[in-house]
PDB file of C-alpha atoms in Angstrom:
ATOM      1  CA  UNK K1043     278.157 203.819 193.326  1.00  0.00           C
ATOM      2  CA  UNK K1044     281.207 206.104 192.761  1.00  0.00           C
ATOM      3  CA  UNK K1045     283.943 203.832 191.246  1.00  0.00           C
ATOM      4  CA  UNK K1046     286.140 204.571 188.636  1.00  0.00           C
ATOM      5  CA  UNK K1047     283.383 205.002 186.301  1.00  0.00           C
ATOM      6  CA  UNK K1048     282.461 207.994 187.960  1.00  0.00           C
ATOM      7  CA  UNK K1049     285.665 209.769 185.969  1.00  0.00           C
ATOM      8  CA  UNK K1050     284.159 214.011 185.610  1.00  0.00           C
ATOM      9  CA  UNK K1051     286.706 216.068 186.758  1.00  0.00           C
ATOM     10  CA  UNK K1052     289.212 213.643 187.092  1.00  0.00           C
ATOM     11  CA  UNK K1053     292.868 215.305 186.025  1.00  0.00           C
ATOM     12  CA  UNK K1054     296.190 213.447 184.239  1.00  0.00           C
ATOM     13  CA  UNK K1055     293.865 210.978 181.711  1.00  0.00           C
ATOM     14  CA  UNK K1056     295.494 212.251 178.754  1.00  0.00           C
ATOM     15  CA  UNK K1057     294.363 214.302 175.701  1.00  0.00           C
ATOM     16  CA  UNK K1058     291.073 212.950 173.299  1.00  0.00           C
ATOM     17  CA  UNK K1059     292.318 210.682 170.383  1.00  0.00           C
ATOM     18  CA  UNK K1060     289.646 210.932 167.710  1.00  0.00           C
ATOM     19  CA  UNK K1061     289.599 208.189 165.103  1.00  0.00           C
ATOM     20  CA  UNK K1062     289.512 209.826 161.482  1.00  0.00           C
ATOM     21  CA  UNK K1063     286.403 208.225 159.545  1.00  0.00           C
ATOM     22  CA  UNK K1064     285.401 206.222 162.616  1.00  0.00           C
ATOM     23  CA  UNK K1065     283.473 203.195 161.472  1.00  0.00           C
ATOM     24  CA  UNK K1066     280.266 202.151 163.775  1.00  0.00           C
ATOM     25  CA  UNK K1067     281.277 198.475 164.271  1.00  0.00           C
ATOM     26  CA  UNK K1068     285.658 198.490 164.242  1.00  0.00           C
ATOM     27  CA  UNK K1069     284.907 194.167 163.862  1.00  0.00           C
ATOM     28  CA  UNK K1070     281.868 192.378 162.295  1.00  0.00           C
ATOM     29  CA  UNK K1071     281.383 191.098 165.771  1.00  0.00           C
ATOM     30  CA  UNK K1072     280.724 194.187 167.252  1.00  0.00           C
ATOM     31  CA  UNK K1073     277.498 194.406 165.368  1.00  0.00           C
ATOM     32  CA  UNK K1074     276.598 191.175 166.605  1.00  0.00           C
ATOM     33  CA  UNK K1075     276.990 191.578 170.078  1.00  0.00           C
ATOM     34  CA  UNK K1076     275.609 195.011 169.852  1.00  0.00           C
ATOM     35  CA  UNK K1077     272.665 193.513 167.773  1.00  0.00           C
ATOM     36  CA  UNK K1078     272.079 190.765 170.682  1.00  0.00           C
ATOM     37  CA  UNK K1079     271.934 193.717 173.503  1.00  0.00           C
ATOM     38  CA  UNK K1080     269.509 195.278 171.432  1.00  0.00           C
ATOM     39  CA  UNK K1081     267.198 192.577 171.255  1.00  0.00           C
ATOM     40  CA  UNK K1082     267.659 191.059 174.741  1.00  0.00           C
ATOM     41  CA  UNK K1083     266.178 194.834 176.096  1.00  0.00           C
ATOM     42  CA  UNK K1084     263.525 194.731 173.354  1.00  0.00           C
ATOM     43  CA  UNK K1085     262.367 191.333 174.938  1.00  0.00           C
ATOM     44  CA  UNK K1086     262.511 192.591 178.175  1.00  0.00           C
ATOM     45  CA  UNK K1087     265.366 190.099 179.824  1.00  0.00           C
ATOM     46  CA  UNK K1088     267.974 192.770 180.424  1.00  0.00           C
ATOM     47  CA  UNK K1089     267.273 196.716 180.997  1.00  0.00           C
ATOM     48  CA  UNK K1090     269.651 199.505 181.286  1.00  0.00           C
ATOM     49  CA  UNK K1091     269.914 199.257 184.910  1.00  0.00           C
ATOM     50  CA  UNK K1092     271.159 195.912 184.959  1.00  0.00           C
ATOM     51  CA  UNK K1093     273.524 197.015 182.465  1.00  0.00           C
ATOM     52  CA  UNK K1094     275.019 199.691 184.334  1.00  0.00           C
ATOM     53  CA  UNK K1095     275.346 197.152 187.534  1.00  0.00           C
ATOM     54  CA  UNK K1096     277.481 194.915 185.321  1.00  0.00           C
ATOM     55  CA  UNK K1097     279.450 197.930 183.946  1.00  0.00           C
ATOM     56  CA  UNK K1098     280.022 198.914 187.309  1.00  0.00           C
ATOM     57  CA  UNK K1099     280.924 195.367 188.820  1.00  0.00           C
ATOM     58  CA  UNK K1100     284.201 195.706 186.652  1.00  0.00           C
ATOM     59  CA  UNK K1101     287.583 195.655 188.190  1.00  0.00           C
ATOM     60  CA  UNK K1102     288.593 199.464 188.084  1.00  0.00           C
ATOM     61  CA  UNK K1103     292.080 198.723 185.941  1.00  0.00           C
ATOM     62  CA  UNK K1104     289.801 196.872 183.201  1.00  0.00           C
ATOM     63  CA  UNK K1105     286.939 199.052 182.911  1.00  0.00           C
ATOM     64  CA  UNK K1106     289.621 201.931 182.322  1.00  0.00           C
ATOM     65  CA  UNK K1107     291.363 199.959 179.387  1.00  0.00           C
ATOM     66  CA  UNK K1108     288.535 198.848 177.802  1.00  0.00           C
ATOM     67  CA  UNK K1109     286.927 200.910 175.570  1.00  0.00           C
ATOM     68  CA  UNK K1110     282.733 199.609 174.135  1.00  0.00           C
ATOM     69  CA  UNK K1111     283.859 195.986 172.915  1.00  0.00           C
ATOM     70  CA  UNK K1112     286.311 194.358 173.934  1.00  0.00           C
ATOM     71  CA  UNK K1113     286.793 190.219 173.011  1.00  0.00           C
ATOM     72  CA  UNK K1114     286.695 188.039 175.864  1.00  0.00           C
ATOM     73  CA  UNK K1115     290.206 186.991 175.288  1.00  0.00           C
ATOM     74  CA  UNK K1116     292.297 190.292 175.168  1.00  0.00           C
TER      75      UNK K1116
ATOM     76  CA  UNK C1393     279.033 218.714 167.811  1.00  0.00           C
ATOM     77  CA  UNK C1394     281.191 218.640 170.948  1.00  0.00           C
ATOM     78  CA  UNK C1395     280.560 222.147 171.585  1.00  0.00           C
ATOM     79  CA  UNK C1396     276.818 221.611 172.402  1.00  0.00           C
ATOM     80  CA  UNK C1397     277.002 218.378 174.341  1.00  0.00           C
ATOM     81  CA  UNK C1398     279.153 220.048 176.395  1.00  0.00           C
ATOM     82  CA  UNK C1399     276.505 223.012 176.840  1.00  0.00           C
ATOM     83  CA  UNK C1400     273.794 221.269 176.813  1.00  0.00           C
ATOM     84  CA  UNK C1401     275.352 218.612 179.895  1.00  0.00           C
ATOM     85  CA  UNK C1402     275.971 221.762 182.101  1.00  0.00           C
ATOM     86  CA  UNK C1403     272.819 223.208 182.026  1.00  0.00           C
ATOM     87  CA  UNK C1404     270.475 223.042 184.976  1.00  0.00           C
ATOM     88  CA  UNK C1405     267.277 220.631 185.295  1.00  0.00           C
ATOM     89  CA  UNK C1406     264.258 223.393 184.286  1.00  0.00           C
ATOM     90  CA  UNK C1407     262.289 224.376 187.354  1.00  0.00           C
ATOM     91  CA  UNK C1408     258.758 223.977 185.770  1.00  0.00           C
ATOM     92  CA  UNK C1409     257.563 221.188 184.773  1.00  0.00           C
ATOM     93  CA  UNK C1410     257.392 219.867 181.072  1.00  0.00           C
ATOM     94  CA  UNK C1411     253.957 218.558 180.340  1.00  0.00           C
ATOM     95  CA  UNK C1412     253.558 218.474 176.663  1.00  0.00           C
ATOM     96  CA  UNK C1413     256.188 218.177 173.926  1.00  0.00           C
ATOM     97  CA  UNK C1414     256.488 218.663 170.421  1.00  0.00           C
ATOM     98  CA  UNK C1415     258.644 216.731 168.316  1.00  0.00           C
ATOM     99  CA  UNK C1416     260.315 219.313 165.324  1.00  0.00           C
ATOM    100  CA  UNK C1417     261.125 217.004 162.053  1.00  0.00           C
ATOM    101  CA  UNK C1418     264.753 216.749 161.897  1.00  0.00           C
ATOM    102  CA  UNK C1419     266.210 217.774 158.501  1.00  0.00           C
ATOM    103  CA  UNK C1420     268.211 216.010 155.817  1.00  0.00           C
ATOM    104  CA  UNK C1421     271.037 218.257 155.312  1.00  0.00           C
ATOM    105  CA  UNK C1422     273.039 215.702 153.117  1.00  0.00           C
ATOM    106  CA  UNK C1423     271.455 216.786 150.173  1.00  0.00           C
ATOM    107  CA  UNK C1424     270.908 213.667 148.466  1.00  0.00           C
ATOM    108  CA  UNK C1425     267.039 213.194 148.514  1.00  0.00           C
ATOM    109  CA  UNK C1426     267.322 209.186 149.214  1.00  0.00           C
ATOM    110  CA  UNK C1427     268.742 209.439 152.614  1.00  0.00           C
ATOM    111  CA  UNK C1428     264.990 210.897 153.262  1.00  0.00           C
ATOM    112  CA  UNK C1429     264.253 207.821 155.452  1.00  0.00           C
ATOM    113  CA  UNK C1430     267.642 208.428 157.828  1.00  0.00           C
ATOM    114  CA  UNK C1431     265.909 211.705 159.602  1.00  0.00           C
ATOM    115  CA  UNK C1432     262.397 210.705 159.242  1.00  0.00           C
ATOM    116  CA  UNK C1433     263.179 207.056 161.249  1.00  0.00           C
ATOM    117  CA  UNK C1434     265.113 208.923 163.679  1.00  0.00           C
ATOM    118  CA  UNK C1435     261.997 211.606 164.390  1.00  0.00           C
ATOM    119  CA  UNK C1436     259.779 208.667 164.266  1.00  0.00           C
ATOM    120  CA  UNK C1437     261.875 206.902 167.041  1.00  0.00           C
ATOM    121  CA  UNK C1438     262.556 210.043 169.433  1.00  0.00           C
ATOM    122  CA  UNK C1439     258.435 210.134 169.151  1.00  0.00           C
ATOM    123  CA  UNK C1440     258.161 206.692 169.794  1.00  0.00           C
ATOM    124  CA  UNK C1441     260.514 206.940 172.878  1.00  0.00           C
ATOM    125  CA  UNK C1442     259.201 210.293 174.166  1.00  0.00           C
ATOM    126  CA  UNK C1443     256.019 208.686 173.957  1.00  0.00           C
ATOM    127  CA  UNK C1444     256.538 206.058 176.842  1.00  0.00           C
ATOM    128  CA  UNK C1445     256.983 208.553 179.376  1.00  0.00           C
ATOM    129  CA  UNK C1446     253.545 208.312 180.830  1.00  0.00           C
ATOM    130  CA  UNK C1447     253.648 211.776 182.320  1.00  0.00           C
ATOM    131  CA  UNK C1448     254.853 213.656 178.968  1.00  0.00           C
ATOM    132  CA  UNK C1449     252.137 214.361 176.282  1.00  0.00           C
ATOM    133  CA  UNK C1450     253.410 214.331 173.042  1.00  0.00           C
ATOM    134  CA  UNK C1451     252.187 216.577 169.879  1.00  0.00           C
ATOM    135  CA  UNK C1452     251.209 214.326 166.757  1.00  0.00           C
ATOM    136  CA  UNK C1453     253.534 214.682 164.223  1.00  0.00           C
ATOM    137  CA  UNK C1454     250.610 215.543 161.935  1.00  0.00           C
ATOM    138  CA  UNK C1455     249.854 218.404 164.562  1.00  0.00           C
ATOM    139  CA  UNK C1456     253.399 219.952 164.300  1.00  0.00           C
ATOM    140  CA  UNK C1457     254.026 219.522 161.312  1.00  0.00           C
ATOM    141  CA  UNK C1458     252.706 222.945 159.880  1.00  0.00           C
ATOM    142  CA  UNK C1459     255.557 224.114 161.777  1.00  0.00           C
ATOM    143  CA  UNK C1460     258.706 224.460 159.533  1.00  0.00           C
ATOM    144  CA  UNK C1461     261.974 224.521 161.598  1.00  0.00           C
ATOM    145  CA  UNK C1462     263.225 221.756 161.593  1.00  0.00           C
ATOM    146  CA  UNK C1463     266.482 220.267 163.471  1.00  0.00           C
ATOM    147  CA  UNK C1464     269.468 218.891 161.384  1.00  0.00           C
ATOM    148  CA  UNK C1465     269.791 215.005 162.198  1.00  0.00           C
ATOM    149  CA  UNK C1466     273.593 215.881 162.877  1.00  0.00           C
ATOM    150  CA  UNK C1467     272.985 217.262 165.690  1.00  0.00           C
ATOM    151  CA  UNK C1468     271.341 213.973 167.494  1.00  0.00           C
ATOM    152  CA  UNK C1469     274.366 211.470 166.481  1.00  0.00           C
ATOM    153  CA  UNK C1470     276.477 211.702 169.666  1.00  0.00           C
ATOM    154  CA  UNK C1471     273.568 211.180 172.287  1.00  0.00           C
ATOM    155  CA  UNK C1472     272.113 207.929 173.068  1.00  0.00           C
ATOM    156  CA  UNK C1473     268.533 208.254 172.309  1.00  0.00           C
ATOM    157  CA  UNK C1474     268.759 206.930 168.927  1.00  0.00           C
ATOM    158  CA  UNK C1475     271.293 203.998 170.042  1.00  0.00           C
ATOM    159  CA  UNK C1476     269.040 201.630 167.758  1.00  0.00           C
ATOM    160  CA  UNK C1477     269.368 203.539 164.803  1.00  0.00           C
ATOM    161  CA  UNK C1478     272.686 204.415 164.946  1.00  0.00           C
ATOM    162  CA  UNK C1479     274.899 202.113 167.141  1.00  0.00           C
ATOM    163  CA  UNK C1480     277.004 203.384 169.867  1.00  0.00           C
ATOM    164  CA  UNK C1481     278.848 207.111 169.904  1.00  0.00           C
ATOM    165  CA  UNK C1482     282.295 206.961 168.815  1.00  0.00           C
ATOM    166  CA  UNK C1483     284.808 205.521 171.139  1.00  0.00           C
ATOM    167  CA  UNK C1484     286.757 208.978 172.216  1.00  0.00           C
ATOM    168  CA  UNK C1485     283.163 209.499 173.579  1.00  0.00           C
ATOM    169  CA  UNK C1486     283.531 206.853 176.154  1.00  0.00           C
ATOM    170  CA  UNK C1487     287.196 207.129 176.568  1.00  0.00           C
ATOM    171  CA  UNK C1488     288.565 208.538 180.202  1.00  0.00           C
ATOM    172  CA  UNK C1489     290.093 210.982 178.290  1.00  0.00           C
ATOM    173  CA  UNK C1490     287.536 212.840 177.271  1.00  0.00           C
ATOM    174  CA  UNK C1491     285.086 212.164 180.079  1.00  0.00           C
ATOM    175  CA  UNK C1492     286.920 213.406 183.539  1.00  0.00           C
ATOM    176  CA  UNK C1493     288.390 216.174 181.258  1.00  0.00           C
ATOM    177  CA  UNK C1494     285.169 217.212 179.578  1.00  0.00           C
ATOM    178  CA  UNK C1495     283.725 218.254 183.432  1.00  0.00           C
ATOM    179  CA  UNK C1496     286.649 219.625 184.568  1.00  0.00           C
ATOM    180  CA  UNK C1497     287.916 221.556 181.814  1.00  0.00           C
ATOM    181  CA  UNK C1498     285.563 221.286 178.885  1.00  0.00           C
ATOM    182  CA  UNK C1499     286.741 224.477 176.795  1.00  0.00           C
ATOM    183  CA  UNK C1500     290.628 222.755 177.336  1.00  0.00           C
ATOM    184  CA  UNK C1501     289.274 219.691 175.615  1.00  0.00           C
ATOM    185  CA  UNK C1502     287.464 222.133 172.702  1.00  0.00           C
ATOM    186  CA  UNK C1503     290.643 224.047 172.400  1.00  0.00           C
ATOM    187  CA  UNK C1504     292.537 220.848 171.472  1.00  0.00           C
ATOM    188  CA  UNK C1505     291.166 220.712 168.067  1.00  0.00           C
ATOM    189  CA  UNK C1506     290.040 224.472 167.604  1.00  0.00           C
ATOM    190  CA  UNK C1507     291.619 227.953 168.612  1.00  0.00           C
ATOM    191  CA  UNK C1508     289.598 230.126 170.605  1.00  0.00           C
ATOM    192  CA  UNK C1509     288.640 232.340 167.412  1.00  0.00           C
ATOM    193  CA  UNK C1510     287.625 229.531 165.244  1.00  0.00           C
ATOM    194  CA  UNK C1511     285.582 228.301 168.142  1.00  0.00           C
ATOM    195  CA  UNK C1512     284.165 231.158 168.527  1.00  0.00           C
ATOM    196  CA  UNK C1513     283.217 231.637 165.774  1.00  0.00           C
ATOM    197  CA  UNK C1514     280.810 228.444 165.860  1.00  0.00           C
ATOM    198  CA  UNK C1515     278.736 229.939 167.889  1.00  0.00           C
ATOM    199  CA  UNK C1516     275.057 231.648 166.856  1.00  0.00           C
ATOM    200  CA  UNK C1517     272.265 231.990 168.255  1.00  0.00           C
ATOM    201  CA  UNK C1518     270.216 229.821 165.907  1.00  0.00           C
ATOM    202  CA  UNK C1519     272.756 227.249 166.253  1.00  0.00           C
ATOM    203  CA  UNK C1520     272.769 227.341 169.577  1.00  0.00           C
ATOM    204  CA  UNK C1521     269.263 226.834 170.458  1.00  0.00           C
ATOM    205  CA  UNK C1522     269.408 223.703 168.141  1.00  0.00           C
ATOM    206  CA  UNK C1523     267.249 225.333 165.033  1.00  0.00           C
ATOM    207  CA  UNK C1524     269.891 225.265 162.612  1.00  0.00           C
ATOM    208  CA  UNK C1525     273.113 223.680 162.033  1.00  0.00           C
ATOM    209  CA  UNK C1526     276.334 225.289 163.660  1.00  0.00           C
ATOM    210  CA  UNK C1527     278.884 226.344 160.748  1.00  0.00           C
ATOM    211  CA  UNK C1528     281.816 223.987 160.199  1.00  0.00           C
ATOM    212  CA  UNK C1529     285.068 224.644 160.875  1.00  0.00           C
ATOM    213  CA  UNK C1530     288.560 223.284 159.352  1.00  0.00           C
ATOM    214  CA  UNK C1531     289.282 220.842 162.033  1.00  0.00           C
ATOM    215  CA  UNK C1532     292.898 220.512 163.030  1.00  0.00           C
ATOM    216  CA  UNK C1533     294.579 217.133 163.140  1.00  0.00           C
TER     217      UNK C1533
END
């Protein structure tokens, strides 16, 4: 599929902000939901392709703001 | 870091087919001698993944292990192999920033935190091929 996703070689995005000491999980949460993912394709009942599908189901103005977690109500 | 992601995502699939691998040990270059497990886990896991590719054979790690370069783990954070290890890359990674620039003008996006000369001089041979770890620079903020 080439959505928005599908950014390489796109021009005008901006310049890279890197975060200075970036932690691995910015909210406790993170880890959790990144823990669940982890196990649910361990067990077999999700896979990277499904994954992708979802990612790419996203409306193209949210999947640009968002950037790996992002809480359900923001 | 950047630098070689950035080579190593612009280099063409090999014509010849791979059909046996070995897995180098990667190195623990942070010099305290109880992070020891950080670098073996992570060679145990690329094994372990490289492993379930049915078509790949993979060289014990007792088998290659007389062989003494080694790769420093540092050089494995930003990829996603080791995900389980270490979590996700960092979020400029993912950010559309860095990704439609990084294709269309990848030494643009290097030369925003380096000058040509300091980047340049990164680059060895050694380094380059992934046997040793690239010098550091003085990043700019």
């Amino acid at each position: 599929m080439n959505g928005v996703h599908n950014m390489g070689g796109l021009q005008d995005m901006g310049s890279v902000h890197r975060e200075k000491n970036e932690p691995v999980f910015h909210a406790a949460w993170e880890g959790r939901i990144y823990a669940i993912n982890v196990s649910l394709r361990a067990m077999g009942k999700w896979d990277i392709d499904a994954w992708r599908h979802q990612i790419e189901l996203l409306p193209p103005a949210d999947y640009l703001r968002m950037t790996y977690y992002v809480a359900a109500d923001q | 870091m950047t630098l070689l992601l950035v080579g190593y995502r612009l280099l063409p699939p090999p014509s010849r087919q791979i059909e046996s691998i070995a897995v180098l040990p990667l190195e623990n270059l942070s010099g305290n001698p109880a992070k020891e497990y950080f670098p073996d886990g992570m060679t145990d896991e690329l094994i372990g993944e490289i492993a379930r590719i049915g078509s790949l054979r993979v060289i014990s790690r007792t088998s290659n292990g007389g062989a003494r370069k080694s790769l420093p783990a540092e050089h494995m954070l930003v990829e996603s192999g080791p995900w389980p290890l270490l979590g996700l890359p960092p979020v400029w990674y993912k950010s559309a920033a860095y990704r439609s620039r990084a294709v269309i003008d990848p030494p643009g996006v290097l030369r925003e935190k380096l000058s040509e000369a300091e980047l340049a001089a990164l680059v060895t041979r050694d380094a380059m091929v992934g046997v040793t770890k690239a010098p550091s620079a003085g990043e700019k903020t």
